Every structure is written in structure tokens, then in C-alpha cells.
Tab-separated table of C-alpha atoms and ligand atoms in Angstrom:
chain	number	residue	atom	x	y	z
A	373	MET	CA	34.921	147.087	-39.177
A	374	SER	CA	34.633	148.129	-35.998
A	375	SER	CA	37.365	148.425	-32.897
A	376	GLY	CA	37.025	146.042	-30.175
A	377	THR	CA	37.693	147.876	-26.610
A	378	ASN	CA	41.191	146.044	-26.490
A	379	GLY	CA	42.465	148.162	-29.400
A	380	MET	CA	42.085	144.877	-31.525
A	381	THR	CA	40.159	145.043	-34.777
A	382	LYS	CA	36.302	143.552	-34.313
A	383	LYS	CA	35.302	140.962	-36.507
A	384	LYS	CA	31.959	142.729	-37.944
A	385	PRO	CA	29.447	139.934	-36.999
A	386	LEU	CA	28.094	137.887	-40.173
A	387	VAL	CA	24.115	137.948	-41.188
A	388	ILE	CA	22.979	135.190	-43.328
A	389	VAL	CA	19.448	135.934	-45.706
A	390	THR	CA	18.614	132.938	-46.604
A	391	ARG	CA	16.160	134.494	-49.539
A	392	LYS	CA	16.321	137.266	-51.780
A	393	LEU	CA	14.481	140.137	-50.241
A	394	PRO	CA	12.655	143.753	-51.103
A	395	ASP	CA	15.772	145.715	-52.684
A	396	VAL	CA	15.170	148.031	-49.784
A	397	VAL	CA	15.417	146.167	-47.114
A	398	GLU	CA	18.368	144.452	-48.693
A	399	THR	CA	20.292	147.740	-49.066
A	400	ARG	CA	19.108	148.749	-45.305
A	401	MET	CA	20.536	145.841	-44.197
A	402	CYS	CA	23.989	145.496	-46.153
A	403	GLU	CA	24.143	149.252	-44.720
A	404	LEU	CA	23.694	148.109	-41.189
A	405	PHE	CA	25.583	144.693	-41.061
A	406	ASN	CA	28.519	142.553	-42.657
A	407	THR	CA	25.370	140.519	-44.654
A	408	ARG	CA	25.480	137.592	-46.997
A	409	LEU	CA	21.821	137.889	-49.599
A	410	ASN	CA	20.978	135.125	-51.691
A	411	LEU	CA	20.387	136.798	-54.546
A	412	SER	CA	19.729	133.808	-57.072
A	413	ASP	CA	16.830	133.543	-54.647
A	414	LYS	CA	17.305	129.673	-54.720
A	415	PRO	CA	15.794	128.130	-51.849
A	416	MET	CA	19.296	126.426	-49.555
A	417	SER	CA	19.618	122.943	-49.087
A	418	GLN	CA	19.610	121.446	-45.475
A	419	ALA	CA	23.504	121.107	-46.009
A	420	GLU	CA	23.584	125.167	-46.889
A	421	LEU	CA	21.846	126.106	-44.092
A	422	ALA	CA	23.937	124.015	-41.831
A	423	ASP	CA	27.231	125.656	-43.322
A	424	ALA	CA	25.046	128.873	-42.825
A	425	MET	CA	24.704	128.193	-39.428
A	426	ARG	CA	28.417	127.459	-38.884
A	427	ALA	CA	29.701	130.579	-40.484
A	428	ALA	CA	27.167	132.993	-39.196
A	429	ASP	CA	26.210	134.811	-36.110
A	430	VAL	CA	22.815	135.861	-37.239
A	431	LEU	CA	20.740	133.580	-39.643
A	432	VAL	CA	17.264	135.455	-40.832
A	433	PRO	CA	15.334	132.410	-42.629
A	434	THR	CA	11.917	132.166	-43.690
A	435	VAL	CA	9.132	129.354	-43.934
A	436	THR	CA	10.936	127.473	-47.044
A	437	ASP	CA	13.696	126.735	-44.939
A	438	ARG	CA	13.469	123.770	-41.985
A	439	ILE	CA	15.597	124.790	-38.838
A	440	ASP	CA	15.514	121.903	-37.418
A	441	ALA	CA	16.956	120.675	-33.804
A	442	GLY	CA	19.522	118.864	-35.781
A	443	LEU	CA	20.838	121.761	-37.815
A	444	ILE	CA	20.733	123.510	-34.914
A	445	ALA	CA	22.727	121.339	-33.005
A	446	GLN	CA	25.506	122.238	-35.780
A	447	ALA	CA	25.450	126.035	-35.207
A	448	GLY	CA	28.789	127.296	-34.849
A	449	ASP	CA	29.929	129.073	-31.345
A	450	ASN	CA	29.203	132.768	-33.031
A	451	MET	CA	25.263	131.495	-33.876
A	452	LYS	CA	23.291	133.833	-31.456
A	453	LEU	CA	20.408	134.841	-33.400
A	454	ILE	CA	17.584	133.347	-35.400
A	455	ALA	CA	15.396	136.530	-36.911
A	456	ASN	CA	12.895	134.744	-38.680
A	457	PHE	CA	11.436	136.779	-42.040
A	458	GLY	CA	8.082	135.846	-41.617
A	459	ASN	CA	5.014	135.139	-38.423
A	460	GLY	CA	4.727	131.466	-38.253
A	461	VAL	CA	7.794	130.501	-36.249
A	462	ASP	CA	6.902	126.125	-37.348
A	463	ASN	CA	9.557	126.276	-39.651
A	464	ILE	CA	11.970	126.303	-36.955
A	465	ASP	CA	12.598	123.784	-33.690
A	466	VAL	CA	12.254	127.488	-30.896
A	467	THR	CA	12.946	124.902	-28.123
A	468	ALA	CA	16.253	123.065	-29.469
A	469	ALA	CA	17.468	126.477	-30.485
A	470	LEU	CA	16.846	128.135	-27.398
A	471	ARG	CA	18.585	125.085	-25.613
A	472	ARG	CA	21.284	125.797	-27.716
A	473	GLY	CA	21.171	129.480	-26.373
A	474	LEU	CA	19.897	130.525	-29.774
A	475	THR	CA	17.541	133.755	-29.745
A	476	VAL	CA	14.611	133.511	-32.033
A	477	THR	CA	12.318	136.711	-33.273
A	478	ASN	CA	9.254	137.022	-36.439
A	479	THR	CA	7.707	139.683	-37.338
A	480	PRO	CA	4.405	139.990	-36.169
A	481	GLY	CA	1.793	141.898	-37.196
A	482	VAL	CA	2.592	143.352	-40.240
A	483	LEU	CA	1.132	141.028	-42.305
A	484	THR	CA	-2.497	140.835	-40.343
A	485	GLU	CA	-4.831	143.258	-42.628
A	486	ASP	CA	-2.918	141.959	-45.747
A	487	THR	CA	-3.959	137.595	-44.844
A	488	ALA	CA	-6.741	139.330	-43.134
A	489	ASP	CA	-8.031	140.633	-46.973
A	490	MET	CA	-7.070	137.505	-48.558
A	491	THR	CA	-9.231	135.274	-46.234
A	492	LEU	CA	-12.260	137.508	-47.157
A	493	ALA	CA	-11.018	136.935	-50.689
A	494	LEU	CA	-10.960	133.026	-50.369
A	495	ILE	CA	-14.470	133.293	-49.093
A	496	LEU	CA	-16.178	134.987	-51.087
A	497	ALA	CA	-13.913	133.395	-54.168
A	498	VAL	CA	-15.222	130.239	-53.038
A	499	ALA	CA	-18.794	130.614	-52.655
A	500	ARG	CA	-19.314	133.235	-55.392
A	501	ARG	CA	-17.716	131.294	-57.534
A	502	LEU	CA	-15.094	134.069	-58.894
A	503	ALA	CA	-12.574	131.679	-59.807
A	504	GLU	CA	-14.603	129.392	-61.922
A	505	GLY	CA	-16.056	132.660	-63.510
A	506	ALA	CA	-13.013	134.586	-64.589
A	507	ALA	CA	-11.793	131.822	-66.405
A	508	VAL	CA	-14.818	131.429	-69.076
A	509	ILE	CA	-14.582	135.108	-70.968
A	510	PRO	CA	-10.511	134.716	-71.353
A	511	ALA	CA	-11.618	130.560	-72.633
A	512	GLY	CA	-14.116	132.187	-75.088
A	513	GLU	CA	-16.739	130.051	-73.698
A	514	TRP	CA	-19.682	133.151	-72.692
A	515	GLU	CA	-22.737	132.108	-74.883
A	516	GLY	CA	-24.544	135.069	-72.616
A	517	TRP	CA	-26.339	135.481	-69.345
A	518	SER	CA	-28.789	132.916	-67.707
A	519	PRO	CA	-30.739	133.149	-64.456
A	520	THR	CA	-29.940	129.910	-63.361
A	521	TRP	CA	-26.330	129.822	-64.739
A	522	MET	CA	-22.880	130.690	-62.705
A	523	LEU	CA	-25.085	130.011	-59.343
A	524	GLY	CA	-23.287	130.660	-55.424
A	525	ARG	CA	-23.955	131.052	-52.507
A	526	ARG	CA	-25.037	134.383	-50.583
A	527	ILE	CA	-22.581	135.762	-47.539
A	528	THR	CA	-24.668	137.818	-45.984
A	529	GLY	CA	-26.627	136.531	-43.299
A	530	LYS	CA	-24.297	132.671	-42.961
A	531	ARG	CA	-21.968	131.935	-39.985
A	532	LEU	CA	-18.389	131.969	-39.793
A	533	GLY	CA	-16.866	129.905	-37.473
A	534	ILE	CA	-12.922	131.218	-36.528
A	535	VAL	CA	-10.413	129.097	-35.830
A	536	GLY	CA	-7.896	131.021	-33.827
A	537	MET	CA	-9.068	134.343	-32.511
A	538	GLY	CA	-5.268	136.281	-32.763
A	539	ARG	CA	-4.647	139.319	-34.451
A	540	ILE	CA	-5.520	138.127	-37.948
A	541	GLY	CA	-8.310	136.051	-36.858
A	542	GLN	CA	-9.808	139.339	-35.272
A	543	ALA	CA	-9.187	140.920	-38.318
A	544	VAL	CA	-10.854	138.665	-40.266
A	545	ALA	CA	-14.102	139.087	-38.242
A	546	ARG	CA	-13.560	143.129	-38.971
A	547	ARG	CA	-13.863	142.330	-42.096
A	548	ALA	CA	-16.536	139.408	-42.354
A	549	ALA	CA	-19.152	141.659	-40.151
A	550	ALA	CA	-19.459	143.680	-42.383
A	551	PHE	CA	-20.492	141.481	-44.909
A	552	GLY	CA	-22.918	140.178	-43.628
A	553	LEU	CA	-21.617	137.221	-41.573
A	554	SER	CA	-22.211	136.784	-37.736
A	555	ILE	CA	-19.065	135.967	-36.112
A	556	HIS	CA	-18.711	132.737	-34.187
A	557	TYR	CA	-15.039	131.774	-33.001
A	558	HIS	CA	-12.798	128.989	-30.849
A	559	ASN	CA	-9.565	129.780	-29.533
A	560	ARG	CA	-7.452	127.996	-26.599
A	561	ARG	CA	-8.314	131.306	-24.362
A	562	ARG	CA	-11.433	133.165	-24.632
A	563	VAL	CA	-10.574	136.881	-25.991
A	564	SER	CA	-11.876	139.667	-23.344
A	565	ALA	CA	-15.393	140.275	-23.231
A	566	ALA	CA	-14.324	143.949	-24.709
A	567	VAL	CA	-12.807	142.277	-27.799
A	568	GLU	CA	-15.699	140.145	-27.729
A	569	GLU	CA	-17.921	142.282	-27.607
A	570	SER	CA	-16.765	145.189	-30.322
A	571	LEU	CA	-16.408	142.278	-32.803
A	572	GLN	CA	-20.203	140.852	-31.889
A	573	ALA	CA	-18.224	137.737	-31.484
A	574	THR	CA	-19.619	134.718	-29.964
A	575	TYR	CA	-17.253	132.047	-28.084
A	576	TRP	CA	-17.621	128.235	-28.794
A	577	GLU	CA	-15.718	126.384	-26.543
A	578	SER	CA	-16.074	123.610	-27.803
A	579	LEU	CA	-13.993	123.142	-31.216
A	580	ASP	CA	-16.488	120.047	-32.079
A	581	GLN	CA	-19.854	122.085	-31.375
A	582	MET	CA	-18.869	125.356	-33.080
A	583	LEU	CA	-18.206	123.311	-36.629
A	584	ALA	CA	-21.370	121.810	-36.318
A	585	ARG	CA	-22.774	124.934	-36.417
A	586	MET	CA	-21.372	126.835	-39.523
A	587	ASP	CA	-21.343	127.706	-42.888
A	588	ILE	CA	-18.170	128.708	-42.992
A	589	ILE	CA	-15.009	128.053	-41.109
A	590	SER	CA	-11.783	130.038	-41.653
A	591	VAL	CA	-8.526	128.459	-40.214
A	592	ASN	CA	-6.116	131.386	-38.352
A	593	CYS	CA	-4.072	129.861	-35.565
A	594	PRO	CA	-1.113	129.221	-36.340
A	595	HIS	CA	0.701	125.760	-36.306
A	596	THR	CA	1.821	124.285	-33.171
A	597	PRO	CA	1.844	120.709	-32.108
A	598	ALA	CA	-1.388	121.633	-30.475
A	599	THR	CA	-3.331	122.539	-33.960
A	600	TYR	CA	-1.084	119.864	-35.821
A	601	HIS	CA	-4.328	118.344	-37.947
A	602	LEU	CA	-6.578	120.312	-35.161
A	603	LEU	CA	-9.655	119.652	-38.361
A	604	SER	CA	-8.427	115.847	-38.227
A	605	ALA	CA	-11.123	113.523	-40.153
A	606	ARG	CA	-13.338	113.146	-37.304
A	607	ARG	CA	-13.899	116.645	-36.836
A	608	LEU	CA	-14.228	117.633	-40.552
A	609	LYS	CA	-17.021	114.963	-40.627
A	610	MET	CA	-18.910	117.063	-38.000
A	611	LEU	CA	-19.056	120.152	-40.816
A	612	GLN	CA	-22.642	120.722	-42.790
A	613	PRO	CA	-22.456	119.603	-46.226
A	614	HIS	CA	-23.070	122.772	-47.572
A	615	ALA	CA	-20.055	124.332	-45.686
A	616	ILE	CA	-17.113	125.775	-47.208
A	617	ILE	CA	-13.344	125.946	-44.957
A	618	VAL	CA	-10.486	128.638	-45.951
A	619	ASN	CA	-7.345	128.469	-44.758
A	620	THR	CA	-4.916	131.053	-44.736
A	621	ALA	CA	-2.700	130.148	-42.094
A	622	ARG	CA	-0.536	126.639	-42.018
A	623	GLY	CA	-1.532	123.707	-44.118
A	624	GLU	CA	-0.823	121.314	-41.527
A	625	ILE	CA	-3.940	122.327	-39.324
A	626	ILE	CA	-6.045	120.285	-41.733
A	627	ASP	CA	-6.094	117.067	-42.451
A	628	GLU	CA	-5.459	117.790	-45.969
A	629	ASN	CA	-5.887	114.125	-47.556
A	630	ALA	CA	-9.303	113.539	-45.037
A	631	LEU	CA	-10.719	116.891	-46.367
A	632	ALA	CA	-9.525	116.629	-50.281
A	633	ARG	CA	-11.441	113.103	-49.922
A	634	MET	CA	-14.918	114.895	-48.447
A	635	LEU	CA	-14.497	117.458	-51.229
A	636	GLU	CA	-14.404	114.645	-53.615
A	637	ALA	CA	-17.425	113.230	-51.969
A	638	GLY	CA	-19.671	116.114	-51.848
A	639	GLU	CA	-19.468	115.917	-48.059
A	640	ILE	CA	-18.493	119.516	-47.493
A	641	SER	CA	-19.259	122.042	-50.233
A	642	GLY	CA	-16.049	123.884	-51.187
A	643	ALA	CA	-12.269	125.452	-49.926
A	644	GLY	CA	-10.723	127.765	-50.360
A	645	LEU	CA	-6.294	126.849	-49.678
A	646	ASP	CA	-3.217	129.390	-49.055
A	647	VAL	CA	-1.748	126.883	-47.666
A	648	PHE	CA	-1.086	122.946	-47.895
A	649	GLU	CA	0.887	120.268	-45.661
A	650	HIS	CA	3.617	119.737	-48.150
A	651	GLU	CA	4.221	122.750	-50.202
A	652	PRO	CA	4.987	123.466	-52.678
A	653	SER	CA	3.349	120.002	-53.595
A	654	VAL	CA	-0.238	119.857	-53.272
A	655	SER	CA	-2.808	116.862	-52.987
A	656	PRO	CA	-3.890	115.852	-56.783
A	657	LYS	CA	-7.278	115.390	-55.745
A	658	LEU	CA	-7.227	118.885	-54.432
A	659	VAL	CA	-5.857	120.082	-57.681
A	660	LYS	CA	-8.386	117.873	-59.416
A	661	LEU	CA	-11.251	119.855	-57.778
A	662	ALA	CA	-9.944	123.352	-58.389
A	663	LYS	CA	-10.204	122.599	-62.102
A	664	SER	CA	-13.971	121.540	-61.396
A	665	GLY	CA	-14.322	124.652	-59.504
A	666	LYS	CA	-14.729	123.313	-56.074
A	667	VAL	CA	-11.870	124.316	-54.294
A	668	THR	CA	-9.673	127.593	-54.906
A	669	LEU	CA	-6.129	127.554	-54.786
A	670	LEU	CA	-3.448	130.100	-54.240
A	671	PRO	CA	0.514	129.275	-54.172
A	672	HIS	CA	0.744	130.816	-50.493
A	673	MET	CA	0.648	134.548	-50.842
A	674	SER	CA	-1.794	135.996	-48.569
A	675	SER	CA	0.854	138.357	-46.958
A	676	ALA	CA	2.427	138.533	-50.200
A	677	THR	CA	2.249	142.525	-50.959
A	678	HIS	CA	4.946	144.854	-51.389
A	679	GLU	CA	4.142	147.311	-48.170
A	680	GLY	CA	4.172	143.918	-46.664
A	681	ARG	CA	6.970	142.330	-47.252
A	682	ILE	CA	9.131	145.397	-46.532
A	683	ASP	CA	7.174	146.481	-42.957
A	684	MET	CA	8.580	142.732	-42.748
A	685	GLY	CA	11.602	142.979	-43.376
A	686	GLU	CA	12.220	146.240	-41.290
A	687	LYS	CA	11.051	144.197	-38.660
A	688	VAL	CA	13.850	141.727	-39.537
A	689	ILE	CA	16.099	144.724	-38.948
A	690	VAL	CA	14.681	146.114	-35.890
A	691	ASN	CA	15.628	142.989	-34.389
A	692	VAL	CA	18.654	141.899	-35.516
A	693	LYS	CA	19.964	145.195	-34.641
A	694	THR	CA	18.417	145.669	-31.451
A	695	PHE	CA	19.856	141.865	-30.353
A	696	LEU	CA	23.936	143.368	-32.134
A	697	ASP	CA	23.650	146.205	-30.037
A	698	GLY	CA	23.146	143.879	-27.060
A	699	HIS	CA	19.061	144.571	-25.844
A	700	ARG	CA	16.485	142.277	-25.998
A	701	PRO	CA	14.971	142.285	-29.803
A	702	PRO	CA	11.538	143.441	-29.859
A	703	ASP	CA	9.831	140.323	-31.412
A	704	ARG	CA	11.374	137.506	-29.483
A	705	VAL	CA	9.789	133.990	-29.574
A	706	LEU	CA	9.691	131.536	-26.568
A	707	PRO	CA	8.770	128.150	-26.489
A	708	SER	CA	5.656	129.050	-24.137
A	709	MET	CA	4.078	131.793	-26.345
A	710	LEU	CA	3.696	128.740	-28.879
B	210	8YV	C1	5.031	134.834	-44.932
B	210	8YV	C2	3.349	133.660	-43.587
B	210	8YV	O1	5.445	134.900	-46.713
B	210	8YV	O2	4.735	135.116	-41.858
B	210	8YV	C3	4.025	133.853	-42.469
B	210	8YV	O3	3.634	132.860	-40.745
B	210	8YV	O4	2.603	132.527	-43.662
B	210	8YV	C4	3.783	134.288	-44.749
B	210	8YV	O5	2.867	134.877	-44.973
B	210	8YV	C5	6.406	133.456	-44.846
B	210	8YV	O6	5.998	133.019	-43.184
B	210	8YV	C6	7.541	134.488	-45.278
B	210	8YV	O7	8.331	134.086	-44.187
């Protein structure tokens, strides 16, 4: 308990964390703040989140919590900060939060490299049939080497089209160049000439035209109202039949049903997906295709490293502490940034 200037005892602000975080992060949060943890890690219901919004001064949600306008309307008078444990803020109605006078922060920068690593892993997995191959020996099905068996597609020399050339897109480009891919990108704003030059990246103003000419597409833009179903059925149809598509951003950016239909019909050759439109449920068509080896599906784990989660926690702590100390937190998110 700290003392107020008027001599009365001032209540320490309550920080409610919606999911289990790494131990070191939780320990530090408990040292610094009056913190209520979720040790069971069970996702909170909308009713439980509403209770938390009423009771807390600060809420620390994750991607699995839908902090929509309805919930924000129920925020208590003390509620001032939503410090998201995550980079993407599409789980939060940032505009409604701002209108209510709530500050929103996120954890940018610290999951860039891990997410880019997994993007390349998925490109390789799909093109070189990694998941299918890895299943053969454990299943006792290997009958020996054959010159025409398990053939995938060469990566080197192919064209990679990156949709979204922010931090993660650029980290993907750096890795992809080392694999001999030529780098193409579409972004709502063209990146600087210096960045283009250093990445040897070709800008496509028209997403449609880029899609039609690529061998591999990687989705690396945030999910916003403007990018919802950016890869619509119409746009997916522009891909060449041998193309593969990888998504480590958000499921909502691709029309998942259309993608599944086209994969099934052989109109796109393969997909590597770490994110889905209705997590944790996944289109049964995609699940079936995963069994046949056409697609590799991962359970939203691109940023899942011990180091990354601790870094994310540290970012949350800095944002909360800075805010509670009366300053502007470093990772403030404004609707204009989305
Ligand atoms: C995180 C992510 O695991 O940060 C993001 O935007 O998509 C993930 O990699 C998740 O958001 C944690 O809340």
C-alpha cells in the first residue's frame, strides 16, 4: 500500500492478467503491481472478462480475449489501460477503447524474428513435404530410397511475394534471400528506397498483379478492417496452380473456405498455415488436406519461443509501469496506426 499525498491510504492499482504468463514475468508483475494472475490458464469467458474490466485498473489480455465495444462499455471507473500481451491488436476494439478514455498498448518488435523463422519453416515444409516425410519413419512405412519418391519443389530461384512489408515482412525477406528466393512485396505504403535496396525487393502497387506472378505468397500484414479477406476468393483465383501460400499473420486475412476449396480442387498447390479464421476451430477441409500432405497446419505457434514470451512480458511490464507512473507508455496503439 502506498500513501496518498493527502495522508490517506491509496489503493494500489489492480492489474488483471487473463492468461498464464512465463513465471519470471508473473513474479516481476507481482513484485511491481497488485496483480491478479490466472494460474489455471483457462481462457476467461466474456462474463469473466466483463468482471475483470469492472474491477481492474489495468487489463492484460491476449489474442484469445475478445475485448469488443460491448465489453469496453462495461469498464469500471478505475479501468484506464489495456496492455495487450501480443503484437496484433485485432482482439481489441481500439477505437471504442479510445472513446472510453482507455489507453491500449501492445508488444511490437520482440516477436519479429521468431515469426519470420516460422514463416520460412512453413515455406520449406510445404515445398519440400517436410510433415509428410517426417511421418513416414515413425509410422514404420519406409521401404527405402527411391529416385522418384517424395519429390517436392525447389525453393532456390523462385519468386516470393510478401503481403505486408512491415517488421515481420522484412525479416522474412532477409531470410528468404539467403534461400535464393527473389523478393517481391505489396504494402499499402511503399517502403523506403534504402530498405528496398537492402532487401533487393520489388514493389508491386497492384496486389492482384503480384499474386498472378508469384510461386510463393507469404502473408505478413496485420488484420484490420482493410485487410479482412484481403486474399478473397477472387484474388486467390489469380494465383498460379503451382503456387503455395503461407500465413503466419492472421487467419481473417484469407478467405479460409475459398482457400480450402481451391486447394482441394488443385487450383493452388499447397499451404502452410499457422493461423485460422475461427481459432481454435479449423476448416475440416483443411484438416483433411493436412492428412493428405497438401497443407501443413500449425496451432498458432509462430511466436512461441521461451525468449519471445519473456520479451513480450517485459514489454507489457514497461508499458504498465510507465503508464502507472503517469507517463505515456512506449507501445501505445492509436486507431490511426491500424
Ligand atoms: C501471440 C500474435 O502469440 O502477437 C501476436 O500478434 O499473433 C501471437 O504470435 C499472441 O498475440 C499473444 O497474444
